[in-house]
Amino acid sequence: MTGKGTSLGELLAAELEPVAAGNRKTVKGFYKAFASNDTETISRVVASDLEWWFHGPPNCQHMMRTLTGKSNPSEFKFKPRNITAFADRVIVEGWRGSDGH
């Protein structure tokens, strides 16, 4: 604890929040560009060293197939359910629903 009752973890979280907020905004912009097939914006916001992790059975990995060119973007609609950012890490969760995954 610091002298005013604030923990080191709380101080670190407060310091990193602007970074996390910026990363959340970038990811939201990516998904908006992805939904409208705006490849110029996508290429501008995606870093060359971006690491994608896909979870779930292969038949549910629609985003991976779209991003690797194995399927047409118009064949897949993705609506993020939750976007969580921790400094330079961003986790985007989607789900299978009536109007998207």
Coordinates of C-alpha atoms in Angstrom, one line a residue:
M1 CA 0.0 0.0 0.0
T2 CA 1.1 3.5 -0.6
G3 CA 0.8 6.2 2.0
K4 CA -2.7 7.2 0.9
G5 CA -4.2 3.7 0.9
T6 CA -3.8 3.1 -2.8
S7 CA -2.2 -0.2 -3.7
L8 CA 0.6 -0.5 -6.2
G9 CA -1.7 -2.6 -8.4
E10 CA -4.3 0.2 -8.4
L11 CA -1.6 2.8 -9.3
L12 CA -0.3 0.6 -12.2
A13 CA -3.8 -0.1 -13.5
A14 CA -4.5 3.7 -13.5
E15 CA -1.3 4.4 -15.3
L16 CA -2.0 1.7 -18.0
E17 CA -5.7 2.5 -18.5
P18 CA -5.1 5.1 -21.2
V19 CA -3.1 2.5 -23.2
A20 CA -5.8 -0.1 -22.7
A21 CA -8.5 2.5 -23.7
G22 CA -6.6 3.3 -26.9
N23 CA -6.2 -0.3 -27.8
R24 CA -9.9 -1.0 -27.2
K25 CA -10.7 1.9 -29.6
T26 CA -8.3 0.5 -32.2
V27 CA -9.9 -2.9 -32.0
K28 CA -13.4 -1.5 -32.2
G29 CA -12.3 0.4 -35.3
F30 CA -10.9 -2.8 -36.8
Y31 CA -14.2 -4.7 -36.4
K32 CA -16.1 -1.8 -37.9
A33 CA -13.7 -1.8 -40.9
F34 CA -14.0 -5.6 -41.1
A35 CA -17.8 -5.4 -41.1
S36 CA -17.7 -3.0 -44.0
N37 CA -14.8 -4.7 -45.9
D38 CA -12.7 -1.6 -45.5
T39 CA -9.3 -3.2 -46.3
E40 CA -7.5 0.1 -46.3
T41 CA -8.4 0.8 -42.6
I42 CA -7.7 -2.9 -41.7
S43 CA -4.2 -2.8 -43.2
R44 CA -3.5 0.5 -41.4
V45 CA -4.5 -0.7 -37.9
V46 CA -3.2 -4.3 -38.0
A47 CA 0.4 -4.6 -37.0
S48 CA 2.7 -7.0 -38.9
D49 CA 3.5 -8.8 -35.7
L50 CA -0.1 -9.2 -34.6
E51 CA -0.8 -12.5 -32.9
W52 CA -4.2 -14.1 -33.3
W53 CA -5.5 -16.8 -31.0
F54 CA -8.6 -18.7 -32.1
H55 CA -10.4 -20.9 -29.6
G56 CA -13.0 -23.5 -30.3
P57 CA -13.6 -26.3 -32.8
P58 CA -12.4 -25.7 -36.4
N59 CA -16.0 -25.5 -37.7
C60 CA -16.5 -22.5 -35.5
Q61 CA -13.3 -20.6 -36.5
H62 CA -15.0 -18.4 -39.1
M63 CA -12.8 -15.3 -38.3
M64 CA -9.6 -17.3 -38.9
R65 CA -10.9 -18.5 -42.3
T66 CA -11.9 -15.0 -43.3
L67 CA -8.6 -13.4 -42.1
T68 CA -6.5 -16.0 -43.9
G69 CA -8.4 -15.6 -47.1
K70 CA -10.0 -19.1 -47.0
S71 CA -13.5 -17.6 -47.0
N72 CA -15.1 -14.4 -48.3
P73 CA -15.7 -11.7 -45.7
S74 CA -19.3 -11.4 -46.8
E75 CA -19.9 -15.0 -45.7
F76 CA -19.3 -14.2 -42.1
K77 CA -20.7 -11.6 -39.7
F78 CA -18.9 -11.1 -36.4
K79 CA -20.3 -9.0 -33.6
P80 CA -17.9 -8.7 -30.6
R81 CA -19.6 -9.6 -27.3
N82 CA -16.9 -8.3 -25.1
I83 CA -13.7 -6.4 -25.6
T84 CA -11.2 -6.4 -22.7
A85 CA -7.9 -4.7 -22.8
F86 CA -4.9 -5.0 -20.4
A87 CA -2.2 -2.5 -21.6
D88 CA -1.0 -4.0 -24.9
R89 CA -3.2 -7.1 -24.8
V90 CA -6.7 -7.1 -26.1
I91 CA -9.2 -10.0 -25.8
V92 CA -12.3 -10.0 -28.1
E93 CA -15.0 -12.5 -27.4
G94 CA -17.8 -13.3 -29.9
W95 CA -20.6 -15.7 -29.8
R96 CA -22.9 -17.7 -32.0
G97 CA -26.2 -15.9 -32.3
S98 CA -29.1 -15.3 -34.7
D99 CA -27.4 -12.3 -36.3
G100 CA -23.7 -13.0 -35.9
H101 CA -20.9 -15.0 -34.2

